[in-house]
Structures are given as structure tokens and as C-alpha cells.
mmCIF file of C-alpha atoms in Angstrom:
data_model
loop_
_atom_site.group_PDB
_atom_site.id
_atom_site.type_symbol
_atom_site.label_atom_id
_atom_site.label_comp_id
_atom_site.label_asym_id
_atom_site.label_seq_id
_atom_site.Cartn_x
_atom_site.Cartn_y
_atom_site.Cartn_z
ATOM 1 C CA MET A 825 -16.787 7.492 43.917
ATOM 2 C CA LYS A 826 -19.206 6.409 41.221
ATOM 3 C CA ILE A 827 -16.434 6.537 38.631
ATOM 4 C CA SER A 828 -14.119 4.492 40.874
ATOM 5 C CA ALA A 829 -16.847 1.932 41.458
ATOM 6 C CA LEU A 830 -17.526 1.598 37.735
ATOM 7 C CA PHE A 831 -13.806 1.260 37.011
ATOM 8 C CA ALA A 832 -13.455 -1.420 39.675
ATOM 9 C CA ALA A 833 -16.433 -3.307 38.222
ATOM 10 C CA ALA A 834 -14.916 -3.136 34.754
ATOM 11 C CA CYS A 835 -11.594 -4.449 36.079
ATOM 12 C CA VAL A 836 -13.355 -7.351 37.774
ATOM 13 C CA ALA A 837 -15.183 -8.166 34.526
ATOM 14 C CA VAL A 838 -11.946 -8.136 32.525
ATOM 15 C CA PHE A 839 -10.186 -10.281 35.138
ATOM 16 C CA ALA A 840 -13.090 -12.730 35.197
ATOM 17 C CA GLY A 841 -12.968 -12.957 31.394
ATOM 18 C CA SER A 842 -9.230 -13.648 31.407
ATOM 19 C CA VAL A 843 -9.590 -16.323 34.118
ATOM 20 C CA SER A 844 -12.377 -17.988 32.122
ATOM 21 C CA SER A 845 -10.262 -17.940 28.965
ATOM 22 C CA GLN A 846 -7.266 -19.436 30.791
ATOM 23 C CA ALA A 847 -9.492 -22.119 32.282
ATOM 24 C CA GLN A 848 -10.746 -23.048 28.813
ATOM 25 C CA ASP A 849 -7.174 -23.215 27.486
ATOM 26 C CA ASP A 850 -6.054 -25.335 30.416
ATOM 27 C CA ALA A 851 -9.027 -27.636 29.929
ATOM 28 C CA ALA A 852 -8.191 -28.055 26.266
ATOM 29 C CA ALA A 853 -4.577 -28.827 27.075
ATOM 30 C CA THR A 854 -5.542 -31.316 29.775
ATOM 31 C CA ALA A 855 -8.014 -33.005 27.428
ATOM 32 C CA GLY A 856 -5.276 -33.521 24.877
ATOM 33 C CA SER A 857 -6.583 -31.138 22.180
ATOM 34 C CA PHE A 858 -3.263 -29.272 22.321
ATOM 35 C CA PRO A 859 -0.793 -31.726 23.819
ATOM 36 C CA LEU A 860 2.119 -29.303 23.456
ATOM 37 C CA ALA A 861 0.387 -26.528 25.399
ATOM 38 C CA ALA A 862 1.878 -25.576 28.765
ATOM 39 C CA LYS A 863 0.234 -27.370 31.679
ATOM 40 C CA GLU A 864 -1.671 -25.350 34.251
ATOM 41 C CA GLY A 865 0.630 -23.763 36.811
ATOM 42 C CA VAL A 866 3.776 -25.306 35.325
ATOM 43 C CA ASP A 867 6.615 -23.311 33.746
ATOM 44 C CA SER A 868 7.226 -24.839 30.306
ATOM 45 C CA HIS A 869 10.611 -23.069 29.841
ATOM 46 C CA ALA A 870 9.527 -22.396 26.239
ATOM 47 C CA ASP A 871 11.986 -19.494 25.976
ATOM 48 C CA LYS A 872 14.858 -21.962 26.409
ATOM 49 C CA VAL A 873 13.536 -25.324 25.186
ATOM 50 C CA ALA A 874 11.565 -25.975 21.987
ATOM 51 C CA PRO A 875 8.758 -28.559 21.967
ATOM 52 C CA ARG A 876 9.332 -31.778 20.076
ATOM 53 C CA GLY A 877 8.919 -31.443 16.319
ATOM 54 C CA ALA A 878 9.519 -27.684 16.295
ATOM 55 C CA THR A 879 11.475 -26.232 13.381
ATOM 56 C CA ASN A 880 13.122 -23.630 15.617
ATOM 57 C CA GLN A 881 15.170 -25.481 18.215
ATOM 58 C CA GLY A 882 17.274 -24.211 21.092
ATOM 59 C CA ALA A 883 16.715 -20.974 22.997
ATOM 60 C CA PHE A 884 14.248 -18.555 21.411
ATOM 61 C CA ASN A 885 16.037 -16.117 19.105
ATOM 62 C CA MET A 886 14.017 -13.828 16.871
ATOM 63 C CA LYS A 887 17.057 -13.085 14.688
ATOM 64 C CA THR A 888 17.486 -16.731 13.681
ATOM 65 C CA TRP A 889 13.791 -17.653 13.646
ATOM 66 C CA LYS A 890 12.809 -19.684 10.581
ATOM 67 C CA TYR A 891 9.483 -18.457 9.210
ATOM 68 C CA GLY A 892 6.930 -21.229 8.671
ATOM 69 C CA HIS A 893 4.970 -22.251 5.578
ATOM 70 C CA ALA A 894 1.414 -21.836 6.897
ATOM 71 C CA PHE A 895 0.779 -18.879 4.565
ATOM 72 C CA ASP A 896 2.634 -19.999 1.449
ATOM 73 C CA ALA A 897 0.673 -19.551 -1.773
ATOM 74 C CA LEU A 898 0.033 -22.702 -3.765
ATOM 75 C CA PRO A 899 2.312 -23.186 -6.781
ATOM 76 C CA ASN A 900 1.105 -21.516 -9.981
ATOM 77 C CA THR A 901 -1.467 -19.355 -8.173
ATOM 78 C CA PRO A 902 -2.377 -16.637 -10.710
ATOM 79 C CA ILE A 903 -2.008 -12.905 -10.094
ATOM 80 C CA TRP A 904 -5.529 -11.619 -9.462
ATOM 81 C CA ASN A 905 -4.857 -7.856 -9.220
ATOM 82 C CA PRO A 906 -5.416 -6.639 -12.811
ATOM 83 C CA VAL A 907 -3.147 -3.617 -12.259
ATOM 84 C CA LYS A 908 -0.233 -5.796 -11.165
ATOM 85 C CA GLU A 909 -0.933 -8.159 -14.051
ATOM 86 C CA LYS A 910 -0.788 -5.323 -16.590
ATOM 87 C CA MET A 911 2.421 -3.980 -15.066
ATOM 88 C CA MET A 912 4.036 -7.393 -15.371
ATOM 89 C CA ARG A 913 3.094 -7.434 -19.049
ATOM 90 C CA GLY A 914 4.569 -3.956 -19.531
ATOM 91 C CA GLU A 915 1.219 -2.378 -20.432
ATOM 92 C CA LYS A 916 -0.149 1.096 -19.689
ATOM 93 C CA ILE A 917 -2.084 1.703 -16.497
ATOM 94 C CA THR A 918 -4.743 4.392 -16.211
ATOM 95 C CA SER A 919 -6.274 6.065 -13.191
ATOM 96 C CA VAL A 920 -8.450 8.948 -12.046
ATOM 97 C CA THR A 921 -8.409 10.836 -8.762
ATOM 98 C CA ILE A 922 -11.334 10.928 -6.340
ATOM 99 C CA ASN A 923 -11.071 12.811 -3.061
ATOM 100 C CA GLY A 924 -11.245 10.736 0.095
ATOM 101 C CA ASN A 925 -14.440 12.458 1.197
ATOM 102 C CA ALA A 926 -16.318 12.189 -2.125
ATOM 103 C CA ASP A 927 -19.853 10.908 -2.501
ATOM 104 C CA PRO A 928 -19.823 7.096 -2.961
ATOM 105 C CA ALA A 929 -21.859 7.500 -6.154
ATOM 106 C CA VAL A 930 -19.157 9.731 -7.640
ATOM 107 C CA TYR A 931 -16.503 7.201 -6.700
ATOM 108 C CA CYS A 932 -18.437 4.345 -8.300
ATOM 109 C CA ALA A 933 -19.065 6.325 -11.486
ATOM 110 C CA ALA A 934 -15.320 6.869 -11.814
ATOM 111 C CA ALA A 935 -14.582 3.239 -10.913
ATOM 112 C CA ASN A 936 -16.746 2.069 -13.803
ATOM 113 C CA SER A 937 -15.485 4.634 -16.317
ATOM 114 C CA GLY A 938 -12.918 2.316 -17.886
ATOM 115 C CA VAL A 939 -9.748 3.108 -15.925
ATOM 116 C CA ASP A 940 -7.608 0.508 -14.149
ATOM 117 C CA PHE A 941 -7.633 1.893 -10.620
ATOM 118 C CA ILE A 942 -8.968 4.794 -8.592
ATOM 119 C CA TRP A 943 -6.467 7.137 -6.987
ATOM 120 C CA THR A 944 -8.303 7.863 -3.719
ATOM 121 C CA GLU A 945 -6.762 11.065 -2.425
ATOM 122 C CA MET A 946 -6.005 11.064 1.311
ATOM 123 C CA GLN A 947 -2.893 13.267 1.417
ATOM 124 C CA HIS A 948 -4.575 16.473 0.273
ATOM 125 C CA SER A 949 -8.237 15.956 1.171
ATOM 126 C CA GLY A 950 -10.537 15.998 4.173
ATOM 127 C CA GLY A 951 -11.318 12.308 3.878
ATOM 128 C CA THR A 952 -11.304 9.833 6.741
ATOM 129 C CA TRP A 953 -10.993 6.070 6.604
ATOM 130 C CA ASP A 954 -14.696 5.905 7.390
ATOM 131 C CA THR A 955 -15.559 7.886 4.238
ATOM 132 C CA VAL A 956 -13.128 5.779 2.205
ATOM 133 C CA GLN A 957 -14.742 2.595 3.477
ATOM 134 C CA LYS A 958 -18.167 3.878 2.455
ATOM 135 C CA MET A 959 -16.906 4.650 -1.068
ATOM 136 C CA TRP A 960 -15.030 1.411 -1.645
ATOM 137 C CA SER A 961 -17.780 -0.796 -0.220
ATOM 138 C CA HIS A 962 -20.460 0.967 -2.291
ATOM 139 C CA CYS A 963 -19.295 -0.821 -5.464
ATOM 140 C CA PRO A 964 -16.938 -3.658 -4.426
ATOM 141 C CA ASN A 965 -17.121 -5.257 -7.870
ATOM 142 C CA ALA A 966 -16.362 -2.127 -9.888
ATOM 143 C CA LYS A 967 -14.092 -2.479 -12.910
ATOM 144 C CA ALA A 968 -11.359 -0.301 -11.399
ATOM 145 C CA VAL A 969 -9.631 -1.580 -8.278
ATOM 146 C CA PRO A 970 -9.249 0.737 -5.276
ATOM 147 C CA GLY A 971 -5.997 2.612 -4.836
ATOM 148 C CA VAL A 972 -5.073 5.332 -2.380
ATOM 149 C CA ARG A 973 -2.435 7.969 -1.730
ATOM 150 C CA ILE A 974 -1.929 8.270 2.015
ATOM 151 C CA ALA A 975 -0.078 11.015 3.918
ATOM 152 C CA ASN A 976 3.265 9.221 4.337
ATOM 153 C CA ALA A 977 4.785 5.862 5.218
ATOM 154 C CA ASN A 978 3.266 4.817 8.542
ATOM 155 C CA GLU A 979 1.611 1.794 10.123
ATOM 156 C CA PHE A 980 -1.750 3.424 10.910
ATOM 157 C CA ASP A 981 -2.623 4.629 7.419
ATOM 158 C CA GLU A 982 -1.120 1.682 5.561
ATOM 159 C CA GLN A 983 -2.941 -0.787 7.818
ATOM 160 C CA HIS A 984 -6.270 0.953 7.261
ATOM 161 C CA ALA A 985 -5.732 1.253 3.518
ATOM 162 C CA MET A 986 -4.860 -2.398 3.129
ATOM 163 C CA ASP A 987 -7.549 -3.744 5.440
ATOM 164 C CA LEU A 988 -10.187 -1.749 3.553
ATOM 165 C CA GLY A 989 -9.067 -3.273 0.262
ATOM 166 C CA ALA A 990 -6.401 -1.112 -1.416
ATOM 167 C CA LEU A 991 -4.637 -2.896 -4.260
ATOM 168 C CA VAL A 992 -2.572 0.137 -5.261
ATOM 169 C CA LEU A 993 -0.844 1.947 -2.391
ATOM 170 C CA ILE A 994 0.860 5.273 -3.136
ATOM 171 C CA ILE A 995 3.335 6.748 -0.650
ATOM 172 C CA PRO A 996 4.127 10.464 -1.219
ATOM 173 C CA THR A 997 7.280 12.466 -0.433
ATOM 174 C CA VAL A 998 9.537 9.450 0.069
ATOM 175 C CA ARG A 999 12.695 11.281 1.115
ATOM 176 C CA SER A 1000 15.099 8.392 1.709
ATOM 177 C CA ILE A 1001 15.660 4.674 1.351
ATOM 178 C CA GLN A 1002 14.801 4.430 5.052
ATOM 179 C CA GLU A 1003 11.330 5.883 4.403
ATOM 180 C CA ALA A 1004 10.889 3.510 1.469
ATOM 181 C CA ARG A 1005 11.733 0.577 3.733
ATOM 182 C CA GLU A 1006 9.165 1.844 6.225
ATOM 183 C CA ALA A 1007 6.542 1.922 3.469
ATOM 184 C CA VAL A 1008 7.342 -1.660 2.498
ATOM 185 C CA LYS A 1009 7.348 -2.784 6.133
ATOM 186 C CA TRP A 1010 3.751 -1.784 6.846
ATOM 187 C CA ALA A 1011 2.318 -2.631 3.418
ATOM 188 C CA TYR A 1012 3.194 -6.330 3.359
ATOM 189 C CA TYR A 1013 2.433 -9.307 5.571
ATOM 190 C CA PRO A 1014 5.336 -11.218 7.161
ATOM 191 C CA PRO A 1015 7.892 -12.332 6.294
ATOM 192 C CA LYS A 1016 8.168 -9.566 3.680
ATOM 193 C CA GLY A 1017 6.823 -6.883 6.004
ATOM 194 C CA GLY A 1018 5.213 -6.243 9.370
ATOM 195 C CA ARG A 1019 1.532 -5.813 8.510
ATOM 196 C CA SER A 1020 -0.843 -7.079 11.184
ATOM 197 C CA LEU A 1021 -3.442 -9.685 10.217
ATOM 198 C CA GLY A 1022 -6.927 -8.248 10.565
ATOM 199 C CA ALA A 1023 -10.276 -8.117 8.833
ATOM 200 C CA MET A 1024 -10.131 -7.209 5.166
ATOM 201 C CA SER A 1025 -12.563 -6.286 2.439
ATOM 202 C CA ARG A 1026 -15.151 -8.956 1.688
ATOM 203 C CA ALA A 1027 -14.460 -8.407 -2.011
ATOM 204 C CA TYR A 1028 -11.195 -10.374 -1.741
ATOM 205 C CA ARG A 1029 -12.214 -13.317 0.425
ATOM 206 C CA ASP A 1030 -12.567 -15.644 -2.556
ATOM 207 C CA VAL A 1031 -9.525 -14.595 -4.592
ATOM 208 C CA PRO A 1032 -7.357 -17.386 -6.061
ATOM 209 C CA GLY A 1033 -5.097 -18.813 -3.385
ATOM 210 C CA GLY A 1034 -6.703 -16.814 -0.568
ATOM 211 C CA TYR A 1035 -6.090 -13.181 0.350
ATOM 212 C CA ARG A 1036 -3.576 -13.672 3.180
ATOM 213 C CA ASN A 1037 -1.443 -16.059 1.156
ATOM 214 C CA THR A 1038 -1.358 -14.021 -2.060
ATOM 215 C CA ILE A 1039 -1.762 -10.296 -1.372
ATOM 216 C CA ASN A 1040 2.011 -9.797 -1.009
ATOM 217 C CA LYS A 1041 2.383 -10.739 -4.676
ATOM 218 C CA ASN A 1042 -0.658 -8.748 -5.813
ATOM 219 C CA LEU A 1043 -0.175 -5.375 -4.126
ATOM 220 C CA VAL A 1044 1.209 -2.522 -6.234
ATOM 221 C CA LEU A 1045 3.297 -0.184 -4.055
ATOM 222 C CA ILE A 1046 4.289 3.168 -5.573
ATOM 223 C CA ALA A 1047 6.893 5.506 -4.057
ATOM 224 C CA MET A 1048 6.551 9.188 -4.992
ATOM 225 C CA ILE A 1049 9.855 11.042 -5.307
ATOM 226 C CA GLU A 1050 9.147 14.739 -4.785
ATOM 227 C CA THR A 1051 12.076 16.261 -2.896
ATOM 228 C CA LEU A 1052 15.806 16.779 -3.297
ATOM 229 C CA ASP A 1053 16.334 14.224 -0.513
ATOM 230 C CA GLY A 1054 14.316 11.700 -2.465
ATOM 231 C CA LEU A 1055 16.302 12.357 -5.632
ATOM 232 C CA LYS A 1056 19.497 11.564 -3.739
ATOM 233 C CA ASP A 1057 18.209 8.047 -2.972
ATOM 234 C CA ALA A 1058 16.111 7.579 -6.130
ATOM 235 C CA ASP A 1059 18.129 4.640 -7.445
ATOM 236 C CA LYS A 1060 17.980 2.825 -4.102
ATOM 237 C CA ILE A 1061 14.244 3.474 -3.729
ATOM 238 C CA ALA A 1062 13.463 2.197 -7.221
ATOM 239 C CA ALA A 1063 15.497 -0.979 -6.659
ATOM 240 C CA LEU A 1064 14.033 -1.773 -3.235
ATOM 241 C CA PRO A 1065 12.141 -5.115 -3.199
ATOM 242 C CA GLY A 1066 8.470 -4.387 -2.596
ATOM 243 C CA VAL A 1067 8.477 -1.085 -4.492
ATOM 244 C CA ASP A 1068 6.748 -1.636 -7.842
ATOM 245 C CA GLY A 1069 7.097 1.866 -9.251
ATOM 246 C CA VAL A 1070 8.521 5.316 -8.656
ATOM 247 C CA PHE A 1071 6.526 8.447 -9.382
ATOM 248 C CA ALA A 1072 8.190 11.706 -10.402
ATOM 249 C CA ALA A 1073 5.760 14.129 -8.793
ATOM 250 C CA SER A 1074 6.018 17.165 -11.029
ATOM 251 C CA SER A 1075 4.332 19.778 -8.846
ATOM 252 C CA ASP A 1076 6.290 19.106 -5.674
ATOM 253 C CA LEU A 1077 9.553 18.516 -7.509
ATOM 254 C CA GLY A 1078 9.150 22.107 -8.676
ATOM 255 C CA ASN A 1079 7.949 23.227 -5.251
ATOM 256 C CA PHE A 1080 10.953 21.794 -3.409
ATOM 257 C CA ALA A 1081 13.541 22.758 -6.030
ATOM 258 C CA GLY A 1082 12.372 26.188 -7.223
ATOM 259 C CA TYR A 1083 12.005 25.400 -10.931
ATOM 260 C CA LYS A 1084 9.079 24.826 -13.290
ATOM 261 C CA GLN A 1085 8.439 22.313 -16.020
ATOM 262 C CA GLY A 1086 10.685 22.977 -19.011
ATOM 263 C CA ASP A 1087 13.497 24.526 -16.965
ATOM 264 C CA PRO A 1088 16.762 22.578 -17.358
ATOM 265 C CA ASP A 1089 17.084 22.014 -13.606
ATOM 266 C CA TYR A 1090 13.503 20.765 -13.379
ATOM 267 C CA GLU A 1091 13.982 18.395 -16.314
ATOM 268 C CA ARG A 1092 17.123 17.091 -14.645
ATOM 269 C CA GLU A 1093 15.052 16.127 -11.598
ATOM 270 C CA ILE A 1094 12.590 14.186 -13.730
ATOM 271 C CA ASN A 1095 15.451 12.482 -15.547
ATOM 272 C CA ILE A 1096 16.994 11.325 -12.270
ATOM 273 C CA VAL A 1097 13.782 9.475 -11.421
ATOM 274 C CA HIS A 1098 13.561 8.148 -14.970
ATOM 275 C CA ASP A 1099 17.131 6.813 -14.798
ATOM 276 C CA ALA A 1100 16.500 5.199 -11.412
ATOM 277 C CA ALA A 1101 13.489 3.321 -12.817
ATOM 278 C CA LEU A 1102 15.444 2.324 -15.900
ATOM 279 C CA ALA A 1103 18.238 0.864 -13.762
ATOM 280 C CA ALA A 1104 15.699 -1.119 -11.729
ATOM 281 C CA ARG A 1105 14.019 -2.668 -14.762
ATOM 282 C CA SER A 1106 15.903 -5.905 -14.225
ATOM 283 C CA ILE A 1107 13.714 -6.488 -11.152
ATOM 284 C CA PRO A 1108 10.185 -6.686 -12.664
ATOM 285 C CA PRO A 1109 7.650 -5.293 -12.400
ATOM 286 C CA ARG A 1110 9.166 -1.777 -12.231
ATOM 287 C CA SER A 1111 8.014 1.460 -13.745
ATOM 288 C CA ALA A 1112 8.572 5.180 -13.787
ATOM 289 C CA ILE A 1113 5.380 7.122 -13.347
ATOM 290 C CA PHE A 1114 5.198 10.712 -14.529
ATOM 291 C CA ARG A 1115 2.691 13.391 -13.720
ATOM 292 C CA GLN A 1116 2.046 16.785 -15.247
ATOM 293 C CA PRO A 1117 0.209 19.743 -13.736
ATOM 294 C CA MET A 1118 -3.115 20.311 -15.457
ATOM 295 C CA THR A 1119 -3.399 22.919 -18.175
ATOM 296 C CA PRO A 1120 -6.317 25.363 -17.934
ATOM 297 C CA TRP A 1121 -7.955 23.571 -20.884
ATOM 298 C CA ARG A 1122 -7.792 20.203 -19.145
ATOM 299 C CA ARG A 1123 -9.130 21.658 -15.899
ATOM 300 C CA LYS A 1124 -12.087 23.206 -17.711
ATOM 301 C CA ARG A 1125 -12.852 19.981 -19.569
ATOM 302 C CA SER A 1126 -12.771 17.917 -16.365
ATOM 303 C CA ALA A 1127 -15.007 20.405 -14.575
ATOM 304 C CA ARG A 1128 -17.595 20.129 -17.373
ATOM 305 C CA SER A 1129 -17.646 16.341 -17.388
ATOM 306 C CA GLY A 1130 -17.506 15.793 -13.640
ATOM 307 C CA ILE A 1131 -15.215 12.807 -14.223
ATOM 308 C CA PRO A 1132 -11.420 13.165 -14.440
ATOM 309 C CA ARG A 1133 -9.753 12.236 -17.728
ATOM 310 C CA VAL A 1134 -6.688 10.166 -18.288
ATOM 311 C CA MET A 1135 -3.718 12.296 -19.226
ATOM 312 C CA SER A 1136 -1.217 11.682 -22.000
ATOM 313 C CA ARG A 1137 2.287 10.510 -21.240
ATOM 314 C CA ARG A 1138 4.775 13.188 -20.289
ATOM 315 C CA ASP A 1139 7.402 12.042 -22.787
ATOM 316 C CA PRO A 1140 6.664 9.052 -25.034
ATOM 317 C CA SER A 1141 10.356 8.590 -25.840
ATOM 318 C CA ARG A 1142 11.306 7.632 -22.313
ATOM 319 C CA PRO A 1143 11.815 3.841 -22.208
ATOM 320 C CA THR A 1144 10.160 2.506 -19.046
ATOM 321 C CA MET A 1145 8.580 -0.900 -18.573
ATOM 322 C CA CYS A 1146 5.190 0.621 -18.014
ATOM 323 C CA GLN A 1147 3.592 3.786 -16.781
ATOM 324 C CA ALA A 1148 0.651 4.798 -14.665
ATOM 325 C CA LEU A 1149 -1.134 7.747 -16.193
ATOM 326 C CA HIS A 1150 -2.714 9.945 -13.593
ATOM 327 C CA ASP A 1151 -4.790 13.103 -13.722
ATOM 328 C CA ALA A 1152 -5.922 15.072 -10.705
ATOM 329 C CA PRO A 1153 -8.502 17.768 -11.439
ATOM 330 C CA ALA A 1154 -9.197 18.468 -7.803
ATOM 331 C CA ILE A 1155 -5.604 18.334 -6.613
ATOM 332 C CA GLU A 1156 -2.983 19.741 -8.913
ATOM 333 C CA GLY A 1157 -0.021 19.455 -6.557
ATOM 334 C CA GLY A 1158 2.355 16.508 -6.324
#
């Protein structure tokens, strides 16, 4: 009975709040603040008739809806994500990996070590978005911008990553063009994607042109190709608008195919991703991103220093627009 009484009280409070809100809206409409607002108790037939001056006339139709210009970036607004800027110039990009549950001080030390972005590991770590928020907010003005590898393409993780301030978003095990489209959908604001507008990191509230209006052009979205399914659609994934780079994940390409680095079949897998990136170069900025498993020497060196090191390129002869160089001492897999 007590529970029922409390629930009833809560329902009354919610109803009272909604009535108050409606009353305020009706008052504003009556006072002329919003002359096009529906009048109290009167059906406006808005689903069939557009108000005067509306761009979208006739019956409401989401398929033919013309998106407005309220969030257009001003002409000549500069790119403010340094990683995206370097990619557009065809320069190298460097990164280090920090687990999603690391101490904020460790994250900040890595973020000020001279690399371009931090690969915050959320696919193979015990991190939560709360621990990531603590790390990223501990040094919001660090030299390296925050990046993150999430578990897969999905609204929940992409929304959290972006709202907390990710400027590099890495999607692992992209198995098809459909999954790549899903990644793009939740990473970008409309009309390019379906990201919800919510609170974002304070670090970006004063960026040139405003965050909401410019983040679609500043985000770097990376699709990791790690499976035979992904190889089948590699060319389509690399050419998809919104995907800025494809990553040939060496460990999982071996894991899913049964071959190791140096084997002809393994090298063929890497070359498929390379060729897909090469074909997509006409749609800048595009890149192929390669990753090698760590050698015992590199693992020992990273363990001594406490800070991951930037790895060398897998094959300097491969002609890609740019590359992200990534080393993962704590997580060797792809």
C-alpha cells in the first residue's frame, strides 16, 4: 500500500508538472510570443497543413522533409580538430593506447607526451563511461585530443563517446557496409546522421563556429576491418561518406582467418584493406591505418617507461594519403 501511495503521488506530481508546462505554453501563444503555436484546445491540423512561411508545405512527410539551415556552419569556418587537419594535409598521425579504466594522471601524462590523440580502449578493458569522463575531464586542454575505441557500432556507446568529447571515434570489427552505415548514423548530427543533441564537453564550447554546427566536419571516424566479412565489403566501407579511415587490424585479421603476419594469405588480407583505402583516396580525407602486434622487445620497453611508444609504419612503400600509427602495450589484439 505504501508503494502504491508513493507511486500515485509521483504520478500526480508528473501530471501537475505537465499541466503547468502546457499552461505556460498556452499563455505564451495567447500573448503572441509564438503566434504560430497551436491555440489551447484547438486542433491545428499541423500534420496536414503547414503554417504560413514554412519551407515544408503540404501534408507532413518525413521522406520529403527539407532540412533547415539553423545549424549550418559559417562560410570559411576553420577545422579545429588537429587530427582531422593533419589528415587533410596528408600528414602522419600518432597515438597511444590508455585503458578506459586507467588513472586520470596516467591518461594526462600520455595526452601530453607529444602524440596527436589518445586511443582510449573501451572494447577490451573494464572501463565505464564514468571512468572515461574522469580521465578526459582531468586535462581538457591536453595536447592530444581524446579518441576512443568502443565495442561496436551502436547508439549508446557512440552517443556517450561523442558527448564526453571524443574527436576520434574508432569502430572495431565492422563486418559489412550496413554496420559502417550504422556507425556513421550515430556518430554525426543530422542531417548527416542521427546523433541526439545533448550536453557535450566544456572543452569545445568555444570552438570556431560552435560545436553543434561544426563537429560533423571535425570528427575523425575510423572503421576497423578485422574479419572476412569486413574484407568482402572493404571497398564500400572505405568509400562511405563519414568514414575517414579504415584500419587493417592485424591481430584479429589473423584470428578470424587462421594465418599470421608474413603468411601469403595474411598479407593478402592486409592488401585488400590497403587497396580499398587507395581506391577511396579521391574522397579526402581517407587513409589506411595499419597495426602490428608488439614484439617482445617493444613490450618490454613500454613496460619500463610506463608510457606507450609510437610504432613504425608497417610498410613504408604502401601509398596511402596518411596513416595513424598506433601501439597498444596493454592490448595486443585487434
